[in-house]
PDB file of C-alpha atoms in Angstrom:
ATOM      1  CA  UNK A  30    -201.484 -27.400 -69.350  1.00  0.00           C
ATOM      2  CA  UNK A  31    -199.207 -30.419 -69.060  1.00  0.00           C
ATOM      3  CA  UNK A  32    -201.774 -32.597 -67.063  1.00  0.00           C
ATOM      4  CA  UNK A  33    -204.736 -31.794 -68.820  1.00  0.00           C
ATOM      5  CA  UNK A  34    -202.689 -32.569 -71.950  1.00  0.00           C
ATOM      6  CA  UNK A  35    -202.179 -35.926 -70.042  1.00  0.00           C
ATOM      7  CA  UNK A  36    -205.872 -36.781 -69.452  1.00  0.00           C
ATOM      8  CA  UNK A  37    -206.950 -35.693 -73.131  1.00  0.00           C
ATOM      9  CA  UNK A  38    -204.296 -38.176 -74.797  1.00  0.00           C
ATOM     10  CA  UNK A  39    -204.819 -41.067 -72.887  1.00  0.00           C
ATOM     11  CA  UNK A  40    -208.260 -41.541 -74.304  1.00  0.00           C
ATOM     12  CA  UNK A  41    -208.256 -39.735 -77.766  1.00  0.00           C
ATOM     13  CA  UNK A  42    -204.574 -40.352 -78.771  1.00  0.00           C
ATOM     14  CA  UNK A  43    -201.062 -39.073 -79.143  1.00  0.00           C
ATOM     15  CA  UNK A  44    -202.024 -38.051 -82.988  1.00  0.00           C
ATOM     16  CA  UNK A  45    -205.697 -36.710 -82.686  1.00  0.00           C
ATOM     17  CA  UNK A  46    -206.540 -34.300 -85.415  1.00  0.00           C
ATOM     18  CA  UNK A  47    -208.690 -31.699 -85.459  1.00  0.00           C
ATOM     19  CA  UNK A  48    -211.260 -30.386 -88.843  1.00  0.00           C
ATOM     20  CA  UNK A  49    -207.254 -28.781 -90.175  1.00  0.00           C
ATOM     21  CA  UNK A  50    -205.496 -32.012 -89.552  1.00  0.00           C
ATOM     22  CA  UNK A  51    -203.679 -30.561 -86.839  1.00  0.00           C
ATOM     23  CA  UNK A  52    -202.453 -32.627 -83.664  1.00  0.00           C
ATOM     24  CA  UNK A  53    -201.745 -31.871 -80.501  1.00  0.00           C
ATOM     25  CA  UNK A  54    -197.888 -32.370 -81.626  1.00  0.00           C
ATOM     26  CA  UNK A  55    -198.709 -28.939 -83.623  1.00  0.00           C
ATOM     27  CA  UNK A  56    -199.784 -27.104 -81.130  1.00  0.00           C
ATOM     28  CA  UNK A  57    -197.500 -27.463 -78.356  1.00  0.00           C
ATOM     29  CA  UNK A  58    -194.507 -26.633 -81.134  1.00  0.00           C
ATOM     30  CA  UNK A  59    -196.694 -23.520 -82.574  1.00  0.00           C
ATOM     31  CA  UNK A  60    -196.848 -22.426 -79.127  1.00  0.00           C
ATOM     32  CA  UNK A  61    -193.264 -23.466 -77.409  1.00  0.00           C
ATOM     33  CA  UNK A  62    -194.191 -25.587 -74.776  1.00  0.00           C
ATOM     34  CA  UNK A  63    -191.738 -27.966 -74.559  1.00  0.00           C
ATOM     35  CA  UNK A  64    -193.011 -30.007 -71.833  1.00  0.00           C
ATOM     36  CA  UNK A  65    -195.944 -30.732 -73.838  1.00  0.00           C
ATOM     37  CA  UNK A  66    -193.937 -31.900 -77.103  1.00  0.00           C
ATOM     38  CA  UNK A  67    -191.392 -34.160 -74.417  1.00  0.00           C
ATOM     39  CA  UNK A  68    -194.595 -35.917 -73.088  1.00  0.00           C
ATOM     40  CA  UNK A  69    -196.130 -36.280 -76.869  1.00  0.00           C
ATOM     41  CA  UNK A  70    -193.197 -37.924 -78.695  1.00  0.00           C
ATOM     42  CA  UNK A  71    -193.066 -39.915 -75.169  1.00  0.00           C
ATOM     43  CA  UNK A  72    -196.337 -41.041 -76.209  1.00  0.00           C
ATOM     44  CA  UNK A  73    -195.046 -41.584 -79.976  1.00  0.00           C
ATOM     45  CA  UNK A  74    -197.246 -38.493 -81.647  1.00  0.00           C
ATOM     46  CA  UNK A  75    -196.179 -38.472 -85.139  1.00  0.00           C
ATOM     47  CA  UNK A  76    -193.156 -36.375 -85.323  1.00  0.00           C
ATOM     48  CA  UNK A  77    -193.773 -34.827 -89.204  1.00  0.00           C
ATOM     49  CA  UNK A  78    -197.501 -35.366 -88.996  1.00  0.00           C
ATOM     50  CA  UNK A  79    -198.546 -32.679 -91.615  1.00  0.00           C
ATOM     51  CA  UNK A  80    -202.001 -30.945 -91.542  1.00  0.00           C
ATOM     52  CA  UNK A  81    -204.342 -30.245 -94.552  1.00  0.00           C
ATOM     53  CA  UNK A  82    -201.669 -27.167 -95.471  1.00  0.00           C
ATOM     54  CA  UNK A  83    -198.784 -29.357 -95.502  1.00  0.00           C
ATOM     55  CA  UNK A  84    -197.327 -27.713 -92.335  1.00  0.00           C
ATOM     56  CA  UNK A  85    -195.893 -30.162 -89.791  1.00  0.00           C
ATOM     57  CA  UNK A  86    -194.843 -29.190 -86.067  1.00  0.00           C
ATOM     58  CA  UNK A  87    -191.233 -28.405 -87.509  1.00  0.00           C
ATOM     59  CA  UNK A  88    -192.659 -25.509 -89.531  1.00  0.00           C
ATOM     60  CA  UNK A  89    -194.839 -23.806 -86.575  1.00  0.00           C
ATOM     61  CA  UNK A  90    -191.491 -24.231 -84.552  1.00  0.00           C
ATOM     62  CA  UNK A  91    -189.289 -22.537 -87.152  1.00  0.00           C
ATOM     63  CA  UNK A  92    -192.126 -20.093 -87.672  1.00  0.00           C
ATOM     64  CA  UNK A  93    -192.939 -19.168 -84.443  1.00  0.00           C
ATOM     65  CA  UNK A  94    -188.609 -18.907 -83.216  1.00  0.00           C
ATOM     66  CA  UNK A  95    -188.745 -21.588 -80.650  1.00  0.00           C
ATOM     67  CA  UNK A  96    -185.603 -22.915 -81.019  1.00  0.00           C
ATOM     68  CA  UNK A  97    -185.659 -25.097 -78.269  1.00  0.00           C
ATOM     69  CA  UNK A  98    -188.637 -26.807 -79.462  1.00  0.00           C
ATOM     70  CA  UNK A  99    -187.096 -26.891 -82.560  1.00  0.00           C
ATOM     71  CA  UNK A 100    -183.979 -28.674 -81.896  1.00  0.00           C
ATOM     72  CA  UNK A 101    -185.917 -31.465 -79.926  1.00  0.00           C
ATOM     73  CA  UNK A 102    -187.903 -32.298 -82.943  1.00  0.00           C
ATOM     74  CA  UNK A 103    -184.987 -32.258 -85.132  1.00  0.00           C
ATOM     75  CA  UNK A 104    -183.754 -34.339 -82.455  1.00  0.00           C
ATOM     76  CA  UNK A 105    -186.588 -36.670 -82.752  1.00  0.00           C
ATOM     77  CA  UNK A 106    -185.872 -37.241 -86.277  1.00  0.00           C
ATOM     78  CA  UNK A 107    -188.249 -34.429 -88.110  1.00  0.00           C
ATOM     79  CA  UNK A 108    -188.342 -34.131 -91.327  1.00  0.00           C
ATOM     80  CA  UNK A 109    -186.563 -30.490 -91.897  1.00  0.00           C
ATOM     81  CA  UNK A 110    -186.987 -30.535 -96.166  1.00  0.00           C
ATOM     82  CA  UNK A 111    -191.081 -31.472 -95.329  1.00  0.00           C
ATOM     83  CA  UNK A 112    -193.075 -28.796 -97.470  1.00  0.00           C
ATOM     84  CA  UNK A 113    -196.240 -27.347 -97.292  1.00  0.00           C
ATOM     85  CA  UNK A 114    -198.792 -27.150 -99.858  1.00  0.00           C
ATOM     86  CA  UNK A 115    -196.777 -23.850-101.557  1.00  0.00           C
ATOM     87  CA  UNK A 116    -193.570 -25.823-101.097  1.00  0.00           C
ATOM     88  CA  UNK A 117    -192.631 -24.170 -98.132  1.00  0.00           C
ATOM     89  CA  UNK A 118    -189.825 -25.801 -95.884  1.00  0.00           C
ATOM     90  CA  UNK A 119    -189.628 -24.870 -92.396  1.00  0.00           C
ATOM     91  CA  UNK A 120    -185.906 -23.191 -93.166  1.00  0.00           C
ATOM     92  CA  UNK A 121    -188.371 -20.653 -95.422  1.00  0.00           C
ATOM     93  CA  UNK A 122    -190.506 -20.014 -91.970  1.00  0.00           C
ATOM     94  CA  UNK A 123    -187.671 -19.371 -90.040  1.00  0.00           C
ATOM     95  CA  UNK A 124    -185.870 -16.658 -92.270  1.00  0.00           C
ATOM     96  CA  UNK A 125    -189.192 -14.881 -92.472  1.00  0.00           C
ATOM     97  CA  UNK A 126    -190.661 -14.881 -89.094  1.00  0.00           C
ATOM     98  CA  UNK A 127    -188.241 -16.927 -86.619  1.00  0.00           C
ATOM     99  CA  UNK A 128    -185.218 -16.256 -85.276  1.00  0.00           C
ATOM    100  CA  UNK A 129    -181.605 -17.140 -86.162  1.00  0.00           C
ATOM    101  CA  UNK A 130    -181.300 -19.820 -83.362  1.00  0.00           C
ATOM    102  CA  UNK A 131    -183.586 -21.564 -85.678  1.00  0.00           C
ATOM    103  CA  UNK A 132    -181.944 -20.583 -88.940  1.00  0.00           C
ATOM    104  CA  UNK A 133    -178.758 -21.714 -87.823  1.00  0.00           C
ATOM    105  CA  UNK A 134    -180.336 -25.010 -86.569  1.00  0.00           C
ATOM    106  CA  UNK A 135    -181.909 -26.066 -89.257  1.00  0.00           C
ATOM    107  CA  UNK A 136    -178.552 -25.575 -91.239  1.00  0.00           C
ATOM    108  CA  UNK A 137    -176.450 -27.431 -89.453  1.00  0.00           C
ATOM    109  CA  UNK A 138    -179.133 -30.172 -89.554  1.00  0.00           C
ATOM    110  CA  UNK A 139    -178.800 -29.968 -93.753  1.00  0.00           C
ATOM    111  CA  UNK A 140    -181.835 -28.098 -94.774  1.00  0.00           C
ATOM    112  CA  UNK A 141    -181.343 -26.815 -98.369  1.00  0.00           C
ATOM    113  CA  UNK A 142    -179.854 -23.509 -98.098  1.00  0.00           C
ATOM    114  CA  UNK A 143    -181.723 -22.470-101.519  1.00  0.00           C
ATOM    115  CA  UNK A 144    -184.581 -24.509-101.842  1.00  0.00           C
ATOM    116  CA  UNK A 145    -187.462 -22.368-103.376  1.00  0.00           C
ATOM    117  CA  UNK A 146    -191.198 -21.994-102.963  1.00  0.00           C
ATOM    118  CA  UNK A 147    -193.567 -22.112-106.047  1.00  0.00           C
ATOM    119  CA  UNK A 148    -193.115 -18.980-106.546  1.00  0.00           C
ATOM    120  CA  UNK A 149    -189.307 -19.263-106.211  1.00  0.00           C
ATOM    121  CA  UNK A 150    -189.130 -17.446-103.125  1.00  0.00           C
ATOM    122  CA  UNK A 151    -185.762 -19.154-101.097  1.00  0.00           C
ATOM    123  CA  UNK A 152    -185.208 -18.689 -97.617  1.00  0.00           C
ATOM    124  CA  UNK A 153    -183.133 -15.633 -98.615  1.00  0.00           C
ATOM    125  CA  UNK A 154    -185.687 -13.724-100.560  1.00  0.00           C
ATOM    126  CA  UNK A 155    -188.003 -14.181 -96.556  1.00  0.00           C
ATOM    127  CA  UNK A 156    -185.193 -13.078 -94.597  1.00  0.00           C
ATOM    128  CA  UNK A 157    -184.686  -9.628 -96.832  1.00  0.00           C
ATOM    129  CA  UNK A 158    -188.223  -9.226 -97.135  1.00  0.00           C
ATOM    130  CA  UNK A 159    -188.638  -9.225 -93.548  1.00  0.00           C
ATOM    131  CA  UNK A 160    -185.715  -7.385 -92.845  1.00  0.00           C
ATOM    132  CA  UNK A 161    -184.017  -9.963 -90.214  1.00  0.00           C
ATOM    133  CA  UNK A 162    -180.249  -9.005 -91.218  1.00  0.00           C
ATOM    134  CA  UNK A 163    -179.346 -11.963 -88.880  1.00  0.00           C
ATOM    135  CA  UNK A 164    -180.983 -14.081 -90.718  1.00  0.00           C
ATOM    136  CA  UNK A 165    -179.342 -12.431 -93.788  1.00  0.00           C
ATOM    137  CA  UNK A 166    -176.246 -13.179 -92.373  1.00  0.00           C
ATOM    138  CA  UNK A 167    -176.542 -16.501 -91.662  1.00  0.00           C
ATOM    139  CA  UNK A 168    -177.689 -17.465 -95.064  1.00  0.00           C
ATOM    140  CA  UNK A 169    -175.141 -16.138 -96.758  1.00  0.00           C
ATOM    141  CA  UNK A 170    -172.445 -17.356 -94.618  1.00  0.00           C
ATOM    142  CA  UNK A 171    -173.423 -20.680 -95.323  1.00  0.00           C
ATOM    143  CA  UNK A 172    -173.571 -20.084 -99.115  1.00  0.00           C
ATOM    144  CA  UNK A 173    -176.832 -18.895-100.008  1.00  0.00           C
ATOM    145  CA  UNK A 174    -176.996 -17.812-103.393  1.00  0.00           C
ATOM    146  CA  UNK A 175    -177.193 -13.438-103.339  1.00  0.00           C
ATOM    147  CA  UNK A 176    -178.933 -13.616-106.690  1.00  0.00           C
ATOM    148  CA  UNK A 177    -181.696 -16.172-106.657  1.00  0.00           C
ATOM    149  CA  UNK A 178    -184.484 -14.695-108.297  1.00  0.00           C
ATOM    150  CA  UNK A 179    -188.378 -15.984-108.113  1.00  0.00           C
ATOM    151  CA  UNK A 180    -190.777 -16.791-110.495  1.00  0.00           C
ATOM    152  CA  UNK A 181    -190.995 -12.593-111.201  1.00  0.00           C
ATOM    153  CA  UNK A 182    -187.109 -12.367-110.870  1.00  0.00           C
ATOM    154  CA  UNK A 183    -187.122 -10.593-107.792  1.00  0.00           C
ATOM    155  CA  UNK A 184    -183.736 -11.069-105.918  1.00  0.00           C
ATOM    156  CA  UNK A 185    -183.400 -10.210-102.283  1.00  0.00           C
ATOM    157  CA  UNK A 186    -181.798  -6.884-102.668  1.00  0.00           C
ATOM    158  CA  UNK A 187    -184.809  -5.883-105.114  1.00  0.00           C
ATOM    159  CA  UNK A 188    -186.731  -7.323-101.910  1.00  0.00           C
ATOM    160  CA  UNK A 189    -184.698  -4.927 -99.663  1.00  0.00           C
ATOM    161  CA  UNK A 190    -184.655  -1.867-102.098  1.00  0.00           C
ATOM    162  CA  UNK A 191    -188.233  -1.876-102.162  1.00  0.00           C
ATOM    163  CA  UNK A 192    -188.711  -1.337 -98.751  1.00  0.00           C
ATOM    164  CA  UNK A 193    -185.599   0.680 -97.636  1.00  0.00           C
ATOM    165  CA  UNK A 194    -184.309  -1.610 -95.602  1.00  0.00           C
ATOM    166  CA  UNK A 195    -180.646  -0.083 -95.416  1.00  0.00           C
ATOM    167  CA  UNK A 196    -178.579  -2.147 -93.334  1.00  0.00           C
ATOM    168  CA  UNK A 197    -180.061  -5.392 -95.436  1.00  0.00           C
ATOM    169  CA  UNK A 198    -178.836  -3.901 -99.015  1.00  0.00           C
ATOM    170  CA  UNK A 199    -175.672  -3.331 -96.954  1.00  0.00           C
ATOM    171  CA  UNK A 200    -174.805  -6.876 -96.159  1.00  0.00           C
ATOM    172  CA  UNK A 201    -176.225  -7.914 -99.666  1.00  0.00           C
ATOM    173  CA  UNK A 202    -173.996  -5.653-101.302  1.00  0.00           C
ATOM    174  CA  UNK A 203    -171.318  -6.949 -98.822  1.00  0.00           C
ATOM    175  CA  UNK A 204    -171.715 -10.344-100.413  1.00  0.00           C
ATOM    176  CA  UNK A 205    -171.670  -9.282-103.977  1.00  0.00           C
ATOM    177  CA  UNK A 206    -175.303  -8.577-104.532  1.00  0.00           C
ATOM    178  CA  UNK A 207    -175.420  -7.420-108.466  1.00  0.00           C
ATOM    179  CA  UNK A 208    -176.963  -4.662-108.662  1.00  0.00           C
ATOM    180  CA  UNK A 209    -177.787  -4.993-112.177  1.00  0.00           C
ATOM    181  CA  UNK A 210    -180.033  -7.953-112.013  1.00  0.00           C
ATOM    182  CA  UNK A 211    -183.331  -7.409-113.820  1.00  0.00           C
ATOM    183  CA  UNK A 212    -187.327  -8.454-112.755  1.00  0.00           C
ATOM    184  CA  UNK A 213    -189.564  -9.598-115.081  1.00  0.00           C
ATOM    185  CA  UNK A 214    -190.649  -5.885-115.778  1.00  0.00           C
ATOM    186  CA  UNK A 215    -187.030  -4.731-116.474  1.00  0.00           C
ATOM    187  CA  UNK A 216    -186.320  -3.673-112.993  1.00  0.00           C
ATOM    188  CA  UNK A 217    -182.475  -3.251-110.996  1.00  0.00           C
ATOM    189  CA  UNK A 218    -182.762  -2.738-107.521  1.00  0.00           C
ATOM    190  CA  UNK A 219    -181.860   0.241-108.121  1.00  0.00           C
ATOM    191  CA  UNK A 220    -184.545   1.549-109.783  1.00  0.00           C
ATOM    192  CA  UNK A 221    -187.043   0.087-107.144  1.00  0.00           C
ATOM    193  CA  UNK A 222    -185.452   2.324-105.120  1.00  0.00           C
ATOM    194  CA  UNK A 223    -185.656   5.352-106.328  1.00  0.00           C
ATOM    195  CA  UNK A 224    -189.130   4.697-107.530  1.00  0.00           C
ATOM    196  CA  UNK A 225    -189.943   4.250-104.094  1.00  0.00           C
ATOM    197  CA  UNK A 226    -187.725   6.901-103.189  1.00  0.00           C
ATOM    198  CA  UNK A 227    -185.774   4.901-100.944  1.00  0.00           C
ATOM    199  CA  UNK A 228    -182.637   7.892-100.490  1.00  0.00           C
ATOM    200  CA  UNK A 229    -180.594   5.750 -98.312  1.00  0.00           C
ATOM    201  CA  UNK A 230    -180.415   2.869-100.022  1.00  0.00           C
ATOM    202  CA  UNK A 231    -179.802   4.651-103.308  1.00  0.00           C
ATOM    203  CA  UNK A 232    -177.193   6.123-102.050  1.00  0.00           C
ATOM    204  CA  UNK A 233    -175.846   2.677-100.596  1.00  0.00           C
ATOM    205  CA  UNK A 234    -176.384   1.526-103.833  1.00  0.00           C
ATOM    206  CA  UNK A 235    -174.171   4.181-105.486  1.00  0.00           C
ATOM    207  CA  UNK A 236    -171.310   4.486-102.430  1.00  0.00           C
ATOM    208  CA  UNK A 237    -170.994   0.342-103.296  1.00  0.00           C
ATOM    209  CA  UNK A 238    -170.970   0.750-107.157  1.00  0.00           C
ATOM    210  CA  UNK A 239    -167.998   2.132-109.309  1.00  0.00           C
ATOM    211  CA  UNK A 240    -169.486   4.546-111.865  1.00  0.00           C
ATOM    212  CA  UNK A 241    -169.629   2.350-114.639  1.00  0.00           C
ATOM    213  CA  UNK A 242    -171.608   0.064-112.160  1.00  0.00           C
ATOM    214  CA  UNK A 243    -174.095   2.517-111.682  1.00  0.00           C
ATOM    215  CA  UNK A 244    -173.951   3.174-115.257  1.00  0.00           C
ATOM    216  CA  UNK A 245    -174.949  -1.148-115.897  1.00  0.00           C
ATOM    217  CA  UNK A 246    -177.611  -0.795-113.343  1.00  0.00           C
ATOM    218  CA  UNK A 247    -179.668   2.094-114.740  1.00  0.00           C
ATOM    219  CA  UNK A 248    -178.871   0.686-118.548  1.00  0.00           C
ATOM    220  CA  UNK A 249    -180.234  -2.641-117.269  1.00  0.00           C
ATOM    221  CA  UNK A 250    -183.229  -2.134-117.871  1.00  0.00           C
ATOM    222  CA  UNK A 251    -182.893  -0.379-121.341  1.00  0.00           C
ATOM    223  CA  UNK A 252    -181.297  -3.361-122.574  1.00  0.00           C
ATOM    224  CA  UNK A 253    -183.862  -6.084-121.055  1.00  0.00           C
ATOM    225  CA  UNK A 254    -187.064  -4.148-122.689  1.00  0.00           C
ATOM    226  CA  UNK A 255    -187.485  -2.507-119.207  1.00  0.00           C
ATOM    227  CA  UNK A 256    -190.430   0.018-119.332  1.00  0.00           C
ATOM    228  CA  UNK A 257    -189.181   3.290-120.588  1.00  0.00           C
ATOM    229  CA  UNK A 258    -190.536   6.970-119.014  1.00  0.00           C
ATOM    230  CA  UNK A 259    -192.147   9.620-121.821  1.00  0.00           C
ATOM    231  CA  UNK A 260    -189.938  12.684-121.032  1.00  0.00           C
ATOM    232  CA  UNK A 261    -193.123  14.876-121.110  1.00  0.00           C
ATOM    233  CA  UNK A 262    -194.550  13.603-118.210  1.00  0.00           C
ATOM    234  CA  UNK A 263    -190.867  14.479-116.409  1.00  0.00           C
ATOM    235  CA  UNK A 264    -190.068  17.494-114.310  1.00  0.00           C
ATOM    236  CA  UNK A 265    -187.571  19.067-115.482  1.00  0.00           C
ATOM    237  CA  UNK A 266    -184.879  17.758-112.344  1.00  0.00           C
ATOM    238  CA  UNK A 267    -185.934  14.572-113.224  1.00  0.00           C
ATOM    239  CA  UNK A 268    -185.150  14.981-116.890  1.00  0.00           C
ATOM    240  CA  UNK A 269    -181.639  15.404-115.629  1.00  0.00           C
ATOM    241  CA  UNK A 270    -181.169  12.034-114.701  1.00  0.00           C
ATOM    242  CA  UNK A 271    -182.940  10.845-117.516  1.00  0.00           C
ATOM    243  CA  UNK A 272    -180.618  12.137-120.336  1.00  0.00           C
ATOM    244  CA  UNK A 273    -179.361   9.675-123.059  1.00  0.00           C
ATOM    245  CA  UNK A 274    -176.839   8.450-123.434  1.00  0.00           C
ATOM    246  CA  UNK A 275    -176.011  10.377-126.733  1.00  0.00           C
ATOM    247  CA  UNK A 276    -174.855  13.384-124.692  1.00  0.00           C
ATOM    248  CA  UNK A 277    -172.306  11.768-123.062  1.00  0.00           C
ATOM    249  CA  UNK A 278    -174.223  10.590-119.754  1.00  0.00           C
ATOM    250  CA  UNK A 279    -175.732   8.326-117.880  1.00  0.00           C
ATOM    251  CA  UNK A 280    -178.604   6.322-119.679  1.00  0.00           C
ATOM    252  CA  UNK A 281    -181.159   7.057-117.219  1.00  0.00           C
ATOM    253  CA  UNK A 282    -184.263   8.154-119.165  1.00  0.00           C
ATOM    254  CA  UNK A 283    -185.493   4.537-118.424  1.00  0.00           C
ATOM    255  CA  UNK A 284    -184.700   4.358-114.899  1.00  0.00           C
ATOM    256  CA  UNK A 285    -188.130   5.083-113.501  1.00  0.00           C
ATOM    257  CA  UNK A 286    -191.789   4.774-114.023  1.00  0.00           C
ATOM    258  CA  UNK A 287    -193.654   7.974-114.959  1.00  0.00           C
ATOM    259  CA  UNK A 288    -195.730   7.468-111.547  1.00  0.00           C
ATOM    260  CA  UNK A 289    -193.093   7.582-109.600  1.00  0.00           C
ATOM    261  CA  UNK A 290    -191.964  11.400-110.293  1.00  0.00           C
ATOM    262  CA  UNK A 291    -193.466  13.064-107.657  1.00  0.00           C
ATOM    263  CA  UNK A 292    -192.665  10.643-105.179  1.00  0.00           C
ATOM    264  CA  UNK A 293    -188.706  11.452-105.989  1.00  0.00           C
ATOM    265  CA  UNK A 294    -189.206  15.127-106.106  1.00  0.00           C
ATOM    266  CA  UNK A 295    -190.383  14.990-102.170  1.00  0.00           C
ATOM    267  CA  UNK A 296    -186.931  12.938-101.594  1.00  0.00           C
ATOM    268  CA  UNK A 297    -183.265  13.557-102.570  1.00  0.00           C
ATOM    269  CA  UNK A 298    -182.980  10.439-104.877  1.00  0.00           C
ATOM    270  CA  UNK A 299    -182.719  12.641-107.408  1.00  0.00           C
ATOM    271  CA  UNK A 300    -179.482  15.030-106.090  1.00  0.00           C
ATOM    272  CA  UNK A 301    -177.731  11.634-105.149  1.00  0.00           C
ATOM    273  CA  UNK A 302    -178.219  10.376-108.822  1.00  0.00           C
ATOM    274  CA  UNK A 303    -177.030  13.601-110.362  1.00  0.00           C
ATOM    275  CA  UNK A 304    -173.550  13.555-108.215  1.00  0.00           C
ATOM    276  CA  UNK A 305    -173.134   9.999-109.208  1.00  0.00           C
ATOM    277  CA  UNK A 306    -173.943  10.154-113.041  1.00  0.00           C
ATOM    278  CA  UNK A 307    -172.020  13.574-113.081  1.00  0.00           C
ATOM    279  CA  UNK A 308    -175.089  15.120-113.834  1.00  0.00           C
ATOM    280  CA  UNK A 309    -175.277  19.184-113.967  1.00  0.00           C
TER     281      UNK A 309
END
């Protein structure tokens, strides 16, 4: 409410805070009224006022996709590389949760295209996790790296494999995604995939690779100390795919965790693996 706003700031202030260090200036962006942020930046609010967290009105904005409200901060000189207490910048709430108005708006303005989080995360890693291909899209067009990896050396396809979000790998992939990047635990994207029996994306995986690329993702994690499966604890279709390399094949008796057998059995991860390793 634009004139009760009015009444309220004209005895407490354009920059009250509340027990969060929040100001009015943050609620009218978290919200989207821009009425309410004209009349406080009228009244000189503090444009990148942050509260306790670190967030400032730019990252409720980003956060919350109102891209009008948005551009008239930027507009008002915000601060678009301000971070939060985790290092977050508002381009990292946008990707996630906002919409590519505000993506795009914030790089045009300059915002780091690959600035990371604590834990690494970058604006890319948000936007596959959350499955906004837009979002995607944009970042990559304007040069996002495909391979970042955070502090556990997840890279946004690993992000995307995970959770079978198919038309995400596809535009990774698209813009040269490797395939045969590695976590922490010794993990390719494609092996988060099929041990969360993600079919579809396997098999985007595979349509995208040449068999020798399929080949370096599943040895991958061989060769970084990955976590290796105890053939007992196989069925015997999934023994298939895990034949060494000795006999001519694929090395896949590394490719998944033991826990993730039965999961692959219900699925047909395992048939699409076969055709592509030439499996019989």
């Amino acid at each position: 409410n634009l004139e009760l706003l009015k009444i309220k700031i004209s005895s407490a202030g354009a920059d009250v805070k509340d027990p969060l260090e929040f100001t009015p200036l943050h609620f009218a962006a978290c919200y989207g009224h821009l009425p309410c942020v004209e009349f406080l930046l009228e009244q000189g609010a503090g444009v990148s006022a942050a509260s306790k967290d670190g967030l400032t009105p730019l990252h409720l904005a980003a956060r919350n996709g109102h891209t009008d409200v948005l551009a008239r901060l930027l507009k008002a000189g915000a601060d678009f590389e301000a971070e939060d207490s985790r290092k977050g910048r508002p381009l990292h709430n946008a990707s996630g949760h906002g919409n590519v108005g505000c993506v795009r708006a914030l790089l045009e303005a300059g915002a780091d295209k690959d600035a990371v989080e604590e834990d690494k995360w970058a604006a890319l890693h948000y936007a596959a996790r959350f499955n906004n291909v837009e979002n995607v899209e944009a970042l990559l067009l304007s040069g996002a790296d495909v391979n970042a990896q955070d502090v556990d050396g997840w890279t946004a396809m690993h992000n995307s494999s995970r959770n079978g979000r198919l038309k995400c790998c596809q535009v990774l992939l698209q813009h040269k995604a490797d395939v045969a990047k590695v976590t922490n635990h010794g993990e390719t994207a494609l092996h988060v995939a099929v041990r969360k029996g993600k079919a579809k994306v396997v098999q985007a995986i595979v349509d995208h690779c040449d068999k020798e690329g399929v080949y370096a993702a599943i040895r991958a994690i061989r060769d970084k100390g990955g976590k290796k499966v105890d053939d007992t604890e196989c069925s015997p279709h999934i023994k298939a795919i895990l034949r060494q390399e000795n006999q001519g094949r694929a090395s896949g008796y590394d490719m998944v965790f033991a826990g993730a057998t039965e999961i692959l059995e219900e699925s047909n991860v395992v048939g699409i693996m076969s055709r592509a390793c030439s499996i019989s």
